[in-house]
């Protein structure tokens, strides 16, 4: 068997095109100018690239985007007061504080302060609670993107067995909730799971969100499974160069799965597109407009 490659780049590009249309329509119909504000504390080079990408992505679909930079020495109360200001600013519809933040600032304090209405990362306790309670709300971008990728292969997921490896707030937990919402029978695995290979091999849908290069071997994969590789790792090569790989041994998975996401070009572009989607949904909710159905 040669697995279908799930082309996250193409699926994300199609989603961005729908978002661009929706943004244009909301502007012409309601005069709504949607605004995303990204806050970066410190000068971590990787975070700077992420923020630049997010701002550029937003711009490309017609969302007004601002980035606000605070020095690495910023105090927690300064960051929280900025977040409160943005919460109160009616021209700002989505707010994202780029994590990680410097050690003197508690991530939880930011998430406890951020207005859930503007929580386009879907990480506040209220957003997480809404997802768990089956209520509408802003859903974390990466798992939201993963569900779209899974559904690009198979529309109805009822009764399928899903295994999520990883239980982070950012990916694993919301991923499991979304699969449950799709009527899958969900198992969450983590670092203390015994015989992970045996657990993984029961999965019709296998999502790996661990951060360990090529940990999931071909032999762990059920023949015909849909495999979603969230992991993003740098693998050092014998040549002294390095390359990006996922948590799944991709070439092994290709020979046994029905469909698999590549790294790069799978989950990553969807995460970025879903941030834009959340920003449009947040803006519509704040302005009491129905979100465009095509989203
Ligand atoms: P995280 O917060 O570090 O969580 C990792 C999870 O993996 C934890 O739940 C941990 O279990 C589990 N784990 C660690 N070692 C394990 C092992 N040997 N066997 C089974 N489970 C193990 O990471 P994250 O934020 O969820 O991210 C996971 C990966 O996805 C990273 O590579 C990250 O870069 C990538 N990522 C990619 C995107 C994207 O858009 N492409 C977005 C977000 C994250 P315990 O809870 O027991 O410690």
mmCIF file of C-alpha atoms and ligand atoms in Angstrom:
data_model
loop_
_atom_site.group_PDB
_atom_site.id
_atom_site.type_symbol
_atom_site.label_atom_id
_atom_site.label_comp_id
_atom_site.label_asym_id
_atom_site.label_seq_id
_atom_site.Cartn_x
_atom_site.Cartn_y
_atom_site.Cartn_z
ATOM 1 C CA UNK A 1 0.000 0.000 0.000
ATOM 2 C CA UNK A 2 1.211 3.512 -0.731
ATOM 3 C CA UNK A 3 -0.527 6.016 1.464
ATOM 4 C CA UNK A 4 -2.270 9.087 0.149
ATOM 5 C CA UNK A 5 -0.296 12.175 1.042
ATOM 6 C CA UNK A 6 -2.517 14.681 2.839
ATOM 7 C CA UNK A 7 -1.423 17.967 1.323
ATOM 8 C CA UNK A 8 -1.747 20.443 4.175
ATOM 9 C CA UNK A 9 -0.251 23.218 2.085
ATOM 10 C CA UNK A 10 -2.934 22.929 -0.593
ATOM 11 C CA UNK A 11 -5.794 22.436 1.899
ATOM 12 C CA UNK A 12 -4.603 25.472 3.892
ATOM 13 C CA UNK A 13 -4.347 27.555 0.706
ATOM 14 C CA UNK A 14 -7.955 26.665 -0.149
ATOM 15 C CA UNK A 15 -9.066 27.600 3.379
ATOM 16 C CA UNK A 16 -7.191 30.930 3.164
ATOM 17 C CA UNK A 17 -8.940 31.664 -0.141
ATOM 18 C CA UNK A 18 -12.346 31.096 1.527
ATOM 19 C CA UNK A 19 -11.264 33.296 4.445
ATOM 20 C CA UNK A 20 -10.194 36.052 2.020
ATOM 21 C CA UNK A 21 -13.653 35.941 0.394
ATOM 22 C CA UNK A 22 -15.363 36.021 3.792
ATOM 23 C CA UNK A 23 -13.266 38.976 4.971
ATOM 24 C CA UNK A 24 -14.109 40.861 1.775
ATOM 25 C CA UNK A 25 -17.810 40.091 2.129
ATOM 26 C CA UNK A 26 -17.947 41.153 5.789
ATOM 27 C CA UNK A 27 -16.245 44.398 4.853
ATOM 28 C CA UNK A 28 -18.600 45.191 1.979
ATOM 29 C CA UNK A 29 -21.786 44.024 3.714
ATOM 30 C CA UNK A 30 -21.180 45.352 7.240
ATOM 31 C CA UNK A 31 -18.171 47.685 6.896
ATOM 32 C CA UNK A 32 -16.325 45.332 9.241
ATOM 33 C CA UNK A 33 -12.547 45.709 9.272
ATOM 34 C CA UNK A 34 -11.207 42.659 11.085
ATOM 35 C CA UNK A 35 -8.107 43.157 13.235
ATOM 36 C CA UNK A 36 -5.681 40.645 14.755
ATOM 37 C CA UNK A 37 -3.082 41.831 17.262
ATOM 38 C CA UNK A 38 -0.071 39.679 18.089
ATOM 39 C CA UNK A 39 2.003 40.429 21.182
ATOM 40 C CA UNK A 40 5.635 39.327 21.358
ATOM 41 C CA UNK A 41 7.551 39.626 24.613
ATOM 42 C CA UNK A 42 11.309 39.356 24.203
ATOM 43 C CA UNK A 43 13.449 38.639 21.182
ATOM 44 C CA UNK A 44 13.460 34.876 20.734
ATOM 45 C CA UNK A 45 14.378 34.471 17.026
ATOM 46 C CA UNK A 46 11.973 31.544 16.415
ATOM 47 C CA UNK A 47 9.091 33.481 18.007
ATOM 48 C CA UNK A 48 9.952 36.532 15.898
ATOM 49 C CA UNK A 49 9.597 34.410 12.749
ATOM 50 C CA UNK A 50 6.280 32.919 13.949
ATOM 51 C CA UNK A 51 4.905 36.392 14.690
ATOM 52 C CA UNK A 52 6.072 37.773 11.344
ATOM 53 C CA UNK A 53 4.413 34.830 9.545
ATOM 54 C CA UNK A 54 1.141 35.328 11.417
ATOM 55 C CA UNK A 55 1.071 39.041 10.652
ATOM 56 C CA UNK A 56 1.858 38.405 6.956
ATOM 57 C CA UNK A 57 -0.770 35.629 6.694
ATOM 58 C CA UNK A 58 -3.396 37.961 8.143
ATOM 59 C CA UNK A 59 -2.436 40.739 5.778
ATOM 60 C CA UNK A 60 -2.658 38.380 2.806
ATOM 61 C CA UNK A 61 -6.346 37.581 3.493
ATOM 62 C CA UNK A 62 -7.291 41.190 4.198
ATOM 63 C CA UNK A 63 -7.210 41.041 8.010
ATOM 64 C CA UNK A 64 -5.620 44.115 9.564
ATOM 65 C CA UNK A 65 -2.730 42.900 11.687
ATOM 66 C CA UNK A 66 -0.622 44.592 14.275
ATOM 67 C CA UNK A 67 2.318 43.292 16.214
ATOM 68 C CA UNK A 68 3.250 44.790 19.537
ATOM 69 C CA UNK A 69 6.717 44.084 20.896
ATOM 70 C CA UNK A 70 7.668 44.279 24.552
ATOM 71 C CA UNK A 71 11.238 43.888 25.840
ATOM 72 C CA UNK A 72 12.399 40.590 27.377
ATOM 73 C CA UNK A 73 12.584 42.440 30.711
ATOM 74 C CA UNK A 74 8.866 43.370 30.669
ATOM 75 C CA UNK A 75 7.117 42.724 33.988
ATOM 76 C CA UNK A 76 4.055 40.497 34.224
ATOM 77 C CA UNK A 77 1.823 43.412 35.280
ATOM 78 C CA UNK A 78 2.916 45.369 32.177
ATOM 79 C CA UNK A 79 1.978 42.493 29.889
ATOM 80 C CA UNK A 80 -1.338 41.950 31.678
ATOM 81 C CA UNK A 81 -2.192 45.626 31.461
ATOM 82 C CA UNK A 82 -1.528 45.548 27.697
ATOM 83 C CA UNK A 83 -3.767 42.478 27.376
ATOM 84 C CA UNK A 84 -6.535 44.302 29.318
ATOM 85 C CA UNK A 85 -6.174 47.303 26.999
ATOM 86 C CA UNK A 86 -6.536 45.060 23.945
ATOM 87 C CA UNK A 87 -9.519 43.272 25.549
ATOM 88 C CA UNK A 88 -11.237 46.643 25.872
ATOM 89 C CA UNK A 89 -10.361 47.954 22.385
ATOM 90 C CA UNK A 90 -13.403 47.396 20.131
ATOM 91 C CA UNK A 91 -11.290 47.753 16.970
ATOM 92 C CA UNK A 92 -9.267 44.637 17.932
ATOM 93 C CA UNK A 93 -11.075 41.321 17.345
ATOM 94 C CA UNK A 94 -8.344 38.776 17.975
ATOM 95 C CA UNK A 95 -5.438 38.837 20.434
ATOM 96 C CA UNK A 96 -2.595 36.375 20.566
ATOM 97 C CA UNK A 97 0.327 36.482 22.961
ATOM 98 C CA UNK A 98 3.172 34.482 21.438
ATOM 99 C CA UNK A 99 4.358 31.722 23.807
ATOM 100 C CA UNK A 100 6.735 30.992 25.396
ATOM 101 C CA UNK A 101 7.017 34.221 27.358
ATOM 102 C CA UNK A 102 10.078 35.072 29.513
ATOM 103 C CA UNK A 103 10.293 33.225 32.827
ATOM 104 C CA UNK A 104 9.169 36.204 34.999
ATOM 105 C CA UNK A 105 5.741 36.123 33.318
ATOM 106 C CA UNK A 106 3.231 33.367 34.028
ATOM 107 C CA UNK A 107 1.578 31.981 30.901
ATOM 108 C CA UNK A 108 -1.524 31.118 32.965
ATOM 109 C CA UNK A 109 -1.823 34.719 34.158
ATOM 110 C CA UNK A 110 -2.006 35.842 30.526
ATOM 111 C CA UNK A 111 -4.607 33.217 29.644
ATOM 112 C CA UNK A 112 -6.642 34.101 32.735
ATOM 113 C CA UNK A 113 -6.625 37.778 31.688
ATOM 114 C CA UNK A 114 -7.232 37.457 27.950
ATOM 115 C CA UNK A 115 -10.855 37.931 26.946
ATOM 116 C CA UNK A 116 -12.204 34.537 25.749
ATOM 117 C CA UNK A 117 -14.073 36.460 23.021
ATOM 118 C CA UNK A 118 -10.691 37.468 21.514
ATOM 119 C CA UNK A 119 -8.850 34.221 22.309
ATOM 120 C CA UNK A 120 -8.021 33.279 18.705
ATOM 121 C CA UNK A 121 -5.504 30.652 19.880
ATOM 122 C CA UNK A 122 -8.337 28.917 21.774
ATOM 123 C CA UNK A 123 -6.181 28.465 24.863
ATOM 124 C CA UNK A 124 -8.031 30.267 27.667
ATOM 125 C CA UNK A 125 -9.674 28.046 30.302
ATOM 126 C CA UNK A 126 -13.106 29.172 29.076
ATOM 127 C CA UNK A 127 -12.332 28.183 25.467
ATOM 128 C CA UNK A 128 -11.042 24.794 26.651
ATOM 129 C CA UNK A 129 -14.087 24.329 28.904
ATOM 130 C CA UNK A 130 -16.487 25.224 26.122
ATOM 131 C CA UNK A 131 -14.877 22.639 23.861
ATOM 132 C CA UNK A 132 -15.095 20.028 26.594
ATOM 133 C CA UNK A 133 -18.754 20.882 27.266
ATOM 134 C CA UNK A 134 -19.651 20.618 23.588
ATOM 135 C CA UNK A 135 -20.474 24.328 23.434
ATOM 136 C CA UNK A 136 -19.502 26.628 20.568
ATOM 137 C CA UNK A 137 -16.310 28.630 21.059
ATOM 138 C CA UNK A 138 -12.859 29.310 19.690
ATOM 139 C CA UNK A 139 -10.971 26.035 19.235
ATOM 140 C CA UNK A 140 -7.174 25.684 19.416
ATOM 141 C CA UNK A 141 -5.736 26.110 15.927
ATOM 142 C CA UNK A 142 -3.587 22.995 15.541
ATOM 143 C CA UNK A 143 -6.226 20.379 16.453
ATOM 144 C CA UNK A 144 -8.818 22.331 14.467
ATOM 145 C CA UNK A 145 -6.510 22.071 11.442
ATOM 146 C CA UNK A 146 -5.950 18.363 12.087
ATOM 147 C CA UNK A 147 -9.691 17.658 11.983
ATOM 148 C CA UNK A 148 -9.954 19.450 8.634
ATOM 149 C CA UNK A 149 -7.069 17.315 7.321
ATOM 150 C CA UNK A 150 -8.664 14.088 8.590
ATOM 151 C CA UNK A 151 -11.979 15.051 7.001
ATOM 152 C CA UNK A 152 -10.271 15.724 3.699
ATOM 153 C CA UNK A 153 -9.732 11.963 3.599
ATOM 154 C CA UNK A 154 -12.883 10.718 5.314
ATOM 155 C CA UNK A 155 -16.007 12.779 6.025
ATOM 156 C CA UNK A 156 -17.743 10.580 8.599
ATOM 157 C CA UNK A 157 -15.636 9.477 11.529
ATOM 158 C CA UNK A 158 -18.413 7.825 13.578
ATOM 159 C CA UNK A 159 -17.285 4.763 15.484
ATOM 160 C CA UNK A 160 -13.660 4.940 14.382
ATOM 161 C CA UNK A 161 -10.984 4.245 16.922
ATOM 162 C CA UNK A 162 -8.712 7.263 17.412
ATOM 163 C CA UNK A 163 -5.477 7.370 19.389
ATOM 164 C CA UNK A 164 -3.898 10.718 20.276
ATOM 165 C CA UNK A 165 -0.294 10.507 21.487
ATOM 166 C CA UNK A 166 0.426 13.584 23.623
ATOM 167 C CA UNK A 167 -1.824 15.323 26.159
ATOM 168 C CA UNK A 168 -0.782 18.975 25.994
ATOM 169 C CA UNK A 169 -3.298 21.799 26.429
ATOM 170 C CA UNK A 170 -2.166 23.122 23.051
ATOM 171 C CA UNK A 171 -2.664 19.979 20.973
ATOM 172 C CA UNK A 172 -3.386 16.598 22.575
ATOM 173 C CA UNK A 173 -6.308 17.444 24.873
ATOM 174 C CA UNK A 174 -8.299 19.604 22.425
ATOM 175 C CA UNK A 175 -7.539 17.082 19.666
ATOM 176 C CA UNK A 176 -9.106 14.295 21.729
ATOM 177 C CA UNK A 177 -12.184 16.454 22.419
ATOM 178 C CA UNK A 178 -12.650 17.220 18.721
ATOM 179 C CA UNK A 179 -12.385 13.532 17.796
ATOM 180 C CA UNK A 180 -14.906 12.703 20.521
ATOM 181 C CA UNK A 181 -17.219 15.347 19.066
ATOM 182 C CA UNK A 182 -16.898 13.449 15.750
ATOM 183 C CA UNK A 183 -18.064 10.275 17.541
ATOM 184 C CA UNK A 184 -14.714 8.530 17.524
ATOM 185 C CA UNK A 185 -13.748 6.210 20.363
ATOM 186 C CA UNK A 186 -10.766 8.096 21.697
ATOM 187 C CA UNK A 187 -7.697 6.908 23.582
ATOM 188 C CA UNK A 188 -5.202 9.455 24.892
ATOM 189 C CA UNK A 189 -1.663 8.202 25.215
ATOM 190 C CA UNK A 190 1.304 9.941 26.855
ATOM 191 C CA UNK A 191 4.744 9.344 28.318
ATOM 192 C CA UNK A 192 3.425 6.932 30.979
ATOM 193 C CA UNK A 193 1.319 4.825 28.616
ATOM 194 C CA UNK A 194 2.391 1.205 28.757
ATOM 195 C CA UNK A 195 3.032 -0.549 25.470
ATOM 196 C CA UNK A 196 2.449 2.522 23.355
ATOM 197 C CA UNK A 197 3.102 0.569 20.163
ATOM 198 C CA UNK A 198 0.208 -1.798 20.949
ATOM 199 C CA UNK A 199 -2.106 1.111 21.820
ATOM 200 C CA UNK A 200 -1.181 3.017 18.652
ATOM 201 C CA UNK A 201 -1.756 -0.037 16.485
ATOM 202 C CA UNK A 202 -5.476 -0.085 17.409
ATOM 203 C CA UNK A 203 -6.014 3.330 15.791
ATOM 204 C CA UNK A 204 -8.031 3.971 12.643
ATOM 205 C CA UNK A 205 -6.940 7.573 13.200
ATOM 206 C CA UNK A 206 -3.535 8.101 14.779
ATOM 207 C CA UNK A 207 -2.470 11.601 15.830
ATOM 208 C CA UNK A 208 1.107 12.029 17.053
ATOM 209 C CA UNK A 209 1.813 15.227 19.013
ATOM 210 C CA UNK A 210 4.882 14.417 21.062
ATOM 211 C CA UNK A 211 7.992 16.235 19.844
ATOM 212 C CA UNK A 212 10.211 13.152 19.396
ATOM 213 C CA UNK A 213 11.692 12.672 15.948
ATOM 214 C CA UNK A 214 10.248 9.654 14.108
ATOM 215 C CA UNK A 215 9.159 7.940 17.317
ATOM 216 C CA UNK A 216 6.082 6.328 15.735
ATOM 217 C CA UNK A 217 7.324 3.415 13.641
ATOM 218 C CA UNK A 218 5.594 1.776 10.706
ATOM 219 C CA UNK A 219 4.962 -1.336 12.830
ATOM 220 C CA UNK A 220 2.874 0.781 15.254
ATOM 221 C CA UNK A 221 0.436 1.763 12.513
ATOM 222 C CA UNK A 222 -2.735 -0.174 11.734
ATOM 223 C CA UNK A 223 -2.926 -0.955 8.007
ATOM 224 C CA UNK A 224 -5.248 1.567 6.367
ATOM 225 C CA UNK A 225 -5.068 4.119 9.220
ATOM 226 C CA UNK A 226 -5.171 7.888 8.771
ATOM 227 C CA UNK A 227 -1.987 9.265 10.340
ATOM 228 C CA UNK A 228 -1.662 12.897 11.381
ATOM 229 C CA UNK A 229 1.830 13.974 12.324
ATOM 230 C CA UNK A 230 1.816 17.125 14.443
ATOM 231 C CA UNK A 231 5.437 16.852 15.588
ATOM 232 C CA UNK A 232 8.043 19.263 14.376
ATOM 233 C CA UNK A 233 11.616 18.233 15.170
ATOM 234 C CA UNK A 234 15.097 18.973 13.851
ATOM 235 C CA UNK A 235 16.973 15.806 12.956
ATOM 236 C CA UNK A 236 20.782 16.062 12.769
ATOM 237 C CA UNK A 237 22.139 14.222 9.744
ATOM 238 C CA UNK A 238 25.497 12.441 9.449
ATOM 239 C CA UNK A 239 26.526 15.117 6.930
ATOM 240 C CA UNK A 240 26.351 17.696 9.712
ATOM 241 C CA UNK A 241 23.228 19.255 8.191
ATOM 242 C CA UNK A 242 19.777 18.956 9.745
ATOM 243 C CA UNK A 243 16.238 18.567 8.467
ATOM 244 C CA UNK A 244 12.678 18.927 9.802
ATOM 245 C CA UNK A 245 10.933 15.672 10.609
ATOM 246 C CA UNK A 246 7.751 14.775 12.416
ATOM 247 C CA UNK A 247 6.995 12.324 15.210
ATOM 248 C CA UNK A 248 6.191 9.619 12.656
ATOM 249 C CA UNK A 249 8.724 7.628 10.619
ATOM 250 C CA UNK A 250 7.233 8.998 7.420
ATOM 251 C CA UNK A 251 8.659 6.594 4.833
ATOM 252 C CA UNK A 252 7.593 3.609 6.957
ATOM 253 C CA UNK A 253 4.100 5.085 7.408
ATOM 254 C CA UNK A 254 3.755 5.539 3.652
ATOM 255 C CA UNK A 255 3.906 1.795 3.180
ATOM 256 C CA UNK A 256 1.143 0.925 5.654
ATOM 257 C CA UNK A 257 -1.236 3.853 6.320
ATOM 258 C CA UNK A 258 -4.103 4.862 4.028
ATOM 259 C CA UNK A 259 -3.209 8.534 4.356
ATOM 260 C CA UNK A 260 -0.485 10.467 6.101
ATOM 261 C CA UNK A 261 0.513 14.101 6.575
ATOM 262 C CA UNK A 262 4.055 15.095 5.578
ATOM 263 C CA UNK A 263 6.387 17.230 7.701
ATOM 264 C CA UNK A 264 6.789 19.957 6.658
ATOM 265 C CA UNK A 265 3.696 20.765 4.609
ATOM 266 C CA UNK A 266 1.045 18.956 6.652
ATOM 267 C CA UNK A 267 -0.270 20.277 9.964
ATOM 268 C CA UNK A 268 1.861 23.461 10.101
ATOM 269 C CA UNK A 269 0.131 25.399 7.295
ATOM 270 C CA UNK A 270 -3.277 24.386 8.690
ATOM 271 C CA UNK A 271 -2.436 25.782 12.130
ATOM 272 C CA UNK A 272 -1.644 29.130 10.540
ATOM 273 C CA UNK A 273 -4.805 29.136 8.409
ATOM 274 C CA UNK A 274 -6.992 28.193 11.395
ATOM 275 C CA UNK A 275 -5.704 31.213 13.313
ATOM 276 C CA UNK A 276 -7.138 33.403 10.549
ATOM 277 C CA UNK A 277 -10.363 31.388 10.610
ATOM 278 C CA UNK A 278 -10.671 31.922 14.373
ATOM 279 C CA UNK A 279 -10.050 35.654 13.926
ATOM 280 C CA UNK A 280 -12.955 35.922 11.470
ATOM 281 C CA UNK A 281 -15.213 33.834 13.734
ATOM 282 C CA UNK A 282 -14.261 35.985 16.755
ATOM 283 C CA UNK A 283 -14.934 39.220 14.861
ATOM 284 C CA UNK A 284 -18.343 37.969 13.693
ATOM 285 C CA UNK A 285 -19.318 36.925 17.222
ATOM 286 C CA UNK A 286 -18.262 40.311 18.671
ATOM 287 C CA UNK A 287 -20.248 42.176 16.016
ATOM 288 C CA UNK A 288 -23.191 39.736 16.254
ATOM 289 C CA UNK A 289 -22.941 38.715 12.602
ATOM 290 C CA UNK A 290 -23.416 35.086 11.606
ATOM 291 C CA UNK A 291 -20.028 33.654 10.576
ATOM 292 C CA UNK A 292 -19.853 32.962 6.829
ATOM 293 C CA UNK A 293 -20.993 29.374 6.237
ATOM 294 C CA UNK A 294 -18.194 28.559 3.793
ATOM 295 C CA UNK A 295 -15.644 28.800 6.617
HETATM 296 P P1 LIG B 1 4.330 19.159 24.764
HETATM 297 O O1 LIG B 1 3.543 20.175 25.484
HETATM 298 O O2 LIG B 1 5.773 19.002 25.068
HETATM 299 O O3 LIG B 1 3.606 17.738 24.978
HETATM 300 C C1 LIG B 1 4.196 16.578 24.526
HETATM 301 C C2 LIG B 1 3.337 15.405 24.900
HETATM 302 O O4 LIG B 1 3.993 14.229 24.433
HETATM 303 C C3 LIG B 1 3.161 15.245 26.412
HETATM 304 O O5 LIG B 1 1.807 14.996 26.701
HETATM 305 C C4 LIG B 1 4.042 14.059 26.767
HETATM 306 O O6 LIG B 1 3.518 13.228 27.777
HETATM 307 C C5 LIG B 1 4.031 13.271 25.470
HETATM 308 N N1 LIG B 1 5.230 12.450 25.371
HETATM 309 C C6 LIG B 1 6.512 12.826 25.564
HETATM 310 N N2 LIG B 1 7.334 11.785 25.392
HETATM 311 C C7 LIG B 1 6.557 10.731 25.093
HETATM 312 C C8 LIG B 1 6.808 9.376 24.816
HETATM 313 N N3 LIG B 1 8.056 8.886 24.808
HETATM 314 N N4 LIG B 1 5.769 8.566 24.572
HETATM 315 C C9 LIG B 1 4.502 9.052 24.576
HETATM 316 N N5 LIG B 1 4.192 10.324 24.820
HETATM 317 C C10 LIG B 1 5.211 11.157 25.077
HETATM 318 O O7 LIG B 1 4.260 19.358 23.181
HETATM 319 P P2 LIG B 1 3.102 20.013 22.237
HETATM 320 O O8 LIG B 1 3.080 21.472 22.421
HETATM 321 O O9 LIG B 1 1.841 19.230 22.361
HETATM 322 O O10 LIG B 1 3.756 19.718 20.806
HETATM 323 C C11 LIG B 1 4.031 18.398 20.378
HETATM 324 C C12 LIG B 1 4.803 18.469 19.071
HETATM 325 O O11 LIG B 1 3.988 19.097 18.097
HETATM 326 C C13 LIG B 1 6.096 19.284 19.096
HETATM 327 O O12 LIG B 1 7.017 18.707 18.202
HETATM 328 C C14 LIG B 1 5.678 20.652 18.573
HETATM 329 O O13 LIG B 1 6.747 21.343 17.967
HETATM 330 C C15 LIG B 1 4.662 20.229 17.548
HETATM 331 N N6 LIG B 1 3.657 21.248 17.248
HETATM 332 C C16 LIG B 1 3.462 21.519 15.940
HETATM 333 C C17 LIG B 1 2.493 22.433 15.579
HETATM 334 C C18 LIG B 1 2.260 22.726 14.143
HETATM 335 O O14 LIG B 1 1.514 23.623 13.820
HETATM 336 N N7 LIG B 1 2.862 21.955 13.236
HETATM 337 C C19 LIG B 1 1.724 23.093 16.566
HETATM 338 C C20 LIG B 1 1.932 22.765 17.900
HETATM 339 C C21 LIG B 1 2.909 21.818 18.224
HETATM 340 P P3 LIG B 1 3.394 13.682 29.331
HETATM 341 O O15 LIG B 1 2.197 14.578 29.373
HETATM 342 O O16 LIG B 1 3.195 12.396 30.034
HETATM 343 O O17 LIG B 1 4.675 14.392 29.651
#
